[in-house]
Amino acid sequence: MAGFVPDFSGMKIHEMSSHEIREGRRIRIKQYNSFAESAAASTAESVNRRGSLTNFFSPLKGSILFVHGSCATLNQFERLIHAMAPFLIKQGFACESFDQYGCGASEKKKQYDYYSEAELQDDLQAMYQKTKHKKVNYIVGHSYGCSQTIKLVNSLSPAEKKSLTGIILIGGTLPGRDGGHPVMKLPSFMLTWIQPWLSKMFRENAYHSDCDPELVAEAEARSNSNPMYMCKYFYEQTKWVTVEEVSQVDVKALVIHGEQDKILPVDSGRSLAAALRTPLKIIPGTSHQCMEEKPDEVAKEIIAFMSS
């Protein structure tokens, strides 16, 4: 998909570079809204001018929240949302994606506790509560975002789960390794020194060898832009979902995995799917970033799941 330029005709895009999701925590949020009525669009525009987080879903069928993985960015979902756009517009769905605290364009304070698993889960809970639809909701998680999504699901009350129609988990694993890769134990200044090498390793393992070079270069640039103190704080405090927690999930689930994933091998996805008692959908010719590498194929699986 060289020279990718997203065309979201028929959708209204609202982006906030610095929204206070909870007190003292500012994150970047991007919303894609499809409107069935011009009156709804007018309402949206008035809300957008005030710079607030929109939640005006009465004319829409439902909402989809996208949750990226560790030290990633909402940009990783743009190709997938673009591939799903005709379906989303036809069905009347809104989408929300966000840069988790410290990631992408979100605020980055140099305070260790700000990146704790508990703080990030509270951010996700706040994001879901502020953007959820009254009747139909889906959550799409990628990599560590799958673990966060499962923990969010288990934190919801029975009444709240009635409006959570399903979850889509891409490139997840069971079990995971808490605390990240051992290299993250190095001091931040050393991590900064070897950052180009770390980004190169990520590029080679997260993307299939046949992947669009422009996409890979874009991903490497994103990786190199991360401050390494943030990566260290984030990874050292990761706590992956447990087998017991996965067994508690009581909503419909879809598990998708890249056939040649070198970050979290396909057997990781197989274990997660088995624990959720759902089939595993494997995307041929892709690695860990399958939703970027082959967005049309991933979109096809998600649309089939949402339509079933």
Coordinates of C-alpha atoms in Angstrom, one line a residue:
M1 CA 0.0 0.0 0.0
A2 CA 2.7 2.4 -1.1
G3 CA 1.9 6.1 -0.8
F4 CA -1.1 5.4 1.5
V5 CA -3.5 8.3 1.7
P6 CA -6.6 7.6 3.8
D7 CA -9.9 8.5 2.2
F8 CA -12.6 8.7 4.9
S9 CA -15.3 10.3 2.7
G10 CA -18.7 10.0 4.5
M11 CA -17.1 10.1 8.0
K12 CA -16.5 13.0 10.2
I13 CA -13.0 13.0 11.9
H14 CA -12.5 14.7 15.2
E15 CA -8.9 14.7 16.6
M16 CA -7.8 16.2 19.9
S17 CA -4.0 16.4 20.5
S18 CA -4.4 16.9 24.3
H19 CA -7.6 15.7 26.0
E20 CA -7.6 15.2 29.8
I21 CA -9.0 11.7 30.0
R22 CA -8.5 11.7 33.8
E23 CA -7.2 14.4 36.2
G24 CA -3.6 15.2 35.3
R25 CA -3.4 12.8 32.3
R26 CA -3.7 14.2 28.8
I27 CA -3.8 12.0 25.8
R28 CA -4.3 12.2 22.0
I29 CA -7.7 11.0 20.8
K30 CA -9.1 10.5 17.3
Q31 CA -12.7 9.8 16.5
Y32 CA -14.3 8.7 13.2
N33 CA -18.1 9.2 13.1
S34 CA -20.5 8.2 10.4
F35 CA -23.8 10.2 10.4
A36 CA -27.1 9.1 9.0
E37 CA -28.6 12.5 9.4
S38 CA -27.3 16.0 8.7
A39 CA -28.8 17.2 12.0
A40 CA -26.5 14.8 13.9
A41 CA -23.6 16.2 12.0
S42 CA -24.5 19.7 13.0
T43 CA -24.7 18.6 16.6
A44 CA -21.3 17.1 16.3
E45 CA -19.8 20.2 14.8
S46 CA -21.1 22.3 17.7
V47 CA -19.6 19.9 20.2
N48 CA -16.3 19.7 18.3
R49 CA -15.9 23.5 18.4
R50 CA -15.9 23.3 22.2
G51 CA -13.0 20.8 22.0
S52 CA -14.8 18.2 24.2
L53 CA -14.8 14.4 23.8
T54 CA -17.9 13.7 21.8
N55 CA -20.5 11.2 22.8
F56 CA -23.5 11.8 20.6
F57 CA -24.3 8.3 19.4
S58 CA -28.1 8.4 19.3
P59 CA -28.3 8.3 15.5
L60 CA -25.6 5.7 15.3
K61 CA -25.8 1.9 15.6
G62 CA -22.7 1.5 17.7
S63 CA -19.2 2.2 18.6
I64 CA -15.8 0.6 18.2
L65 CA -12.8 1.4 20.5
F66 CA -9.3 0.6 19.3
V67 CA -6.6 -0.2 21.9
H68 CA -3.0 -0.2 20.6
G69 CA -0.1 -2.2 22.1
S70 CA 2.9 -1.3 24.2
C71 CA 4.7 2.0 23.3
A72 CA 2.7 2.1 20.0
T73 CA 0.3 4.7 18.6
L74 CA -3.3 5.0 17.2
N75 CA -1.7 5.5 13.8
Q76 CA -1.3 1.7 13.6
F77 CA -5.0 1.3 13.2
E78 CA -5.6 3.9 10.5
R79 CA -5.2 1.5 7.5
L80 CA -7.6 -1.0 9.2
I81 CA -10.2 1.7 9.9
H82 CA -9.8 2.9 6.3
A83 CA -10.4 -0.7 5.0
M84 CA -13.5 -1.0 7.2
A85 CA -14.9 2.5 6.4
P86 CA -17.5 1.5 3.8
F87 CA -19.0 -1.0 6.2
L88 CA -18.8 1.4 9.1
I89 CA -20.6 4.1 7.1
K90 CA -23.3 1.8 5.8
Q91 CA -24.0 0.3 9.3
G92 CA -23.6 3.6 11.2
F93 CA -20.7 2.9 13.5
A94 CA -18.4 5.4 15.2
C95 CA -14.7 4.5 15.9
E96 CA -12.4 5.9 18.6
S97 CA -8.7 5.4 18.9
F98 CA -6.1 7.0 21.2
D99 CA -2.5 7.2 22.1
Q100 CA -2.0 5.7 25.5
Y101 CA -0.4 7.9 28.1
G102 CA 3.3 8.5 27.1
C103 CA 2.8 7.0 23.7
G104 CA 2.6 8.7 20.3
A105 CA 1.5 12.3 20.6
S106 CA 0.1 12.0 24.2
E107 CA 1.6 13.7 27.2
K108 CA 4.9 12.2 28.5
K109 CA 5.8 13.1 32.1
K110 CA 9.1 11.7 33.4
Q111 CA 7.4 10.0 36.4
Y112 CA 7.6 6.2 36.8
D113 CA 4.2 5.7 38.4
Y114 CA 2.4 7.5 35.6
Y115 CA 3.1 4.4 33.4
S116 CA 1.9 1.7 35.9
E117 CA -0.4 -1.0 34.7
A118 CA -3.1 0.3 37.1
E119 CA -2.9 3.8 35.8
L120 CA -3.1 2.7 32.2
Q121 CA -6.1 0.5 32.9
D122 CA -7.9 3.4 34.6
D123 CA -7.2 5.5 31.5
L124 CA -8.7 2.7 29.3
Q125 CA -11.7 2.4 31.6
A126 CA -12.3 6.2 31.4
M127 CA -11.9 6.2 27.6
Y128 CA -14.5 3.4 27.3
Q129 CA -17.0 5.0 29.6
K130 CA -16.8 8.3 27.9
T131 CA -17.2 7.0 24.3
K132 CA -19.4 3.9 24.6
H133 CA -22.7 3.5 22.8
K134 CA -25.8 2.8 24.8
K135 CA -26.5 -0.5 23.0
V136 CA -23.7 -1.8 20.8
N137 CA -20.0 -1.7 21.5
Y138 CA -16.9 -3.5 20.2
I139 CA -13.3 -3.3 21.4
V140 CA -10.3 -4.0 19.1
G141 CA -7.0 -4.7 20.9
H142 CA -3.6 -5.3 19.5
S143 CA -0.7 -7.0 21.2
Y144 CA -0.5 -5.8 24.8
G145 CA -3.7 -4.0 24.1
C146 CA -5.4 -7.4 24.0
S147 CA -4.4 -8.0 27.6
Q148 CA -5.7 -4.6 28.6
T149 CA -8.9 -5.2 26.7
I150 CA -9.6 -8.4 28.6
K151 CA -8.9 -6.8 31.9
L152 CA -11.3 -4.0 31.0
V153 CA -14.0 -6.5 30.1
N154 CA -13.6 -8.3 33.4
S155 CA -13.9 -5.0 35.3
L156 CA -17.4 -4.2 33.8
S157 CA -20.6 -4.9 35.7
P158 CA -23.1 -7.4 34.3
A159 CA -25.3 -4.5 33.3
E160 CA -22.4 -2.8 31.4
K161 CA -21.5 -6.0 29.6
K162 CA -25.0 -6.1 28.0
S163 CA -23.9 -3.4 25.6
L164 CA -20.5 -4.9 24.9
T165 CA -21.3 -7.0 21.8
G166 CA -17.8 -8.4 21.3
I167 CA -14.0 -8.0 21.4
I168 CA -11.5 -8.5 18.6
L169 CA -8.0 -9.5 19.8
I170 CA -5.1 -9.1 17.2
G171 CA -1.6 -10.4 17.8
G172 CA -2.3 -11.3 21.4
T173 CA -0.7 -14.0 23.6
L174 CA -1.3 -16.3 26.6
P175 CA 0.7 -16.3 28.7
G176 CA 2.7 -13.1 28.4
R177 CA 6.0 -12.0 30.0
D178 CA 5.5 -9.4 32.7
G179 CA 8.1 -6.6 32.8
G180 CA 9.0 -6.6 29.2
H181 CA 12.3 -7.7 27.5
P182 CA 15.3 -7.9 29.9
V183 CA 17.0 -5.2 27.8
M184 CA 14.6 -2.7 29.4
K185 CA 16.5 -3.2 32.7
L186 CA 19.3 -1.1 31.3
P187 CA 19.5 2.6 32.3
S188 CA 17.5 5.0 30.1
F189 CA 20.7 6.7 28.7
M190 CA 22.0 3.3 27.5
L191 CA 18.6 2.5 26.0
T192 CA 18.7 5.8 24.1
W193 CA 22.1 5.0 22.8
I194 CA 21.0 1.6 21.4
Q195 CA 17.5 2.9 20.3
P196 CA 18.3 2.7 16.5
W197 CA 19.2 -0.9 17.0
L198 CA 16.1 -1.7 19.0
S199 CA 13.9 0.0 16.3
K200 CA 15.7 -2.1 13.7
M201 CA 15.0 -5.3 15.6
F202 CA 11.3 -4.3 16.0
R203 CA 11.1 -3.5 12.3
E204 CA 12.5 -6.9 11.3
N205 CA 10.4 -8.9 13.7
A206 CA 7.1 -7.0 13.5
Y207 CA 6.7 -6.9 9.7
H208 CA 6.8 -9.6 7.1
S209 CA 9.7 -9.5 4.7
D210 CA 7.3 -8.8 1.8
C211 CA 5.7 -5.8 3.5
D212 CA 5.5 -2.4 1.8
P213 CA 8.9 -0.7 2.5
E214 CA 7.2 2.7 3.0
L215 CA 5.0 1.3 5.8
V216 CA 8.1 -0.3 7.4
A217 CA 10.0 3.0 7.2
E218 CA 7.1 4.8 8.8
A219 CA 7.0 2.3 11.6
E220 CA 10.7 2.6 12.3
A221 CA 10.5 6.4 12.4
R222 CA 7.6 6.1 14.9
S223 CA 9.7 3.8 17.1
N224 CA 12.7 6.0 17.0
S225 CA 10.6 9.0 18.2
N226 CA 9.7 7.3 21.5
P227 CA 11.7 8.7 24.5
M228 CA 13.4 5.6 26.0
Y229 CA 12.6 6.6 29.6
M230 CA 8.9 6.2 28.6
C231 CA 9.6 2.8 27.1
K232 CA 11.5 1.7 30.1
Y233 CA 8.8 2.9 32.6
F234 CA 6.0 1.3 30.4
Y235 CA 7.6 -2.1 29.8
E236 CA 8.9 -2.6 33.4
Q237 CA 5.4 -2.3 34.7
T238 CA 3.5 -4.4 32.1
K239 CA 1.3 -7.1 33.7
W240 CA -0.1 -9.5 31.1
V241 CA -3.5 -11.1 31.6
T242 CA -3.5 -14.5 33.3
V243 CA -5.1 -17.8 32.2
E244 CA -7.6 -17.3 35.0
E245 CA -8.5 -13.8 33.9
V246 CA -9.0 -15.0 30.3
S247 CA -11.3 -17.8 31.5
Q248 CA -13.6 -15.2 33.1
V249 CA -14.4 -13.5 29.8
D250 CA -18.0 -13.9 29.0
V251 CA -18.5 -11.9 25.8
K252 CA -18.1 -13.0 22.2
A253 CA -14.5 -12.9 21.0
L254 CA -12.5 -13.0 17.8
V255 CA -8.8 -13.8 17.8
I256 CA -6.6 -12.8 14.8
H257 CA -2.9 -13.5 14.3
G258 CA -0.2 -12.9 11.7
E259 CA 1.0 -16.2 10.2
Q260 CA 4.7 -15.4 10.6
D261 CA 4.6 -13.2 13.7
K262 CA 8.1 -13.0 15.2
I263 CA 7.1 -10.9 18.2
L264 CA 4.4 -13.1 19.6
P265 CA 4.5 -16.4 17.5
V266 CA 1.2 -17.7 16.2
D267 CA 1.1 -20.4 18.9
S268 CA 0.6 -17.5 21.3
G269 CA -2.6 -16.6 19.5
R270 CA -3.6 -20.2 19.4
S271 CA -3.3 -20.5 23.2
L272 CA -5.4 -17.3 23.6
A273 CA -8.1 -18.5 21.2
A274 CA -8.3 -21.9 23.0
A275 CA -8.7 -20.3 26.4
L276 CA -11.5 -18.1 25.0
R277 CA -13.1 -21.1 23.2
T278 CA -13.1 -19.4 19.9
P279 CA -11.4 -20.2 16.5
L280 CA -8.2 -18.5 15.5
K281 CA -8.1 -16.5 12.3
I282 CA -4.6 -16.6 10.7
I283 CA -3.6 -13.9 8.2
P284 CA -1.1 -15.4 5.7
G285 CA 1.9 -13.4 4.7
T286 CA 1.9 -11.2 7.7
S287 CA 3.7 -10.8 11.0
H288 CA 2.9 -9.0 14.2
Q289 CA 1.4 -5.9 12.5
C290 CA -1.0 -7.8 10.4
M291 CA -3.7 -5.1 10.6
E292 CA -1.2 -2.7 8.9
E293 CA 0.3 -5.2 6.6
K294 CA -2.9 -6.6 5.1
P295 CA -5.7 -4.4 6.4
D296 CA -8.3 -5.6 3.9
E297 CA -7.9 -9.2 5.0
V298 CA -8.2 -8.3 8.7
A299 CA -11.1 -6.0 8.0
K300 CA -12.9 -8.9 6.2
E301 CA -12.6 -11.1 9.3
I302 CA -13.8 -8.3 11.7
I303 CA -16.7 -7.5 9.5
A304 CA -17.8 -11.1 9.3
F305 CA -17.5 -11.3 13.1
M306 CA -19.6 -8.2 13.6
S307 CA -22.2 -9.4 11.0
S308 CA -22.6 -12.9 12.6

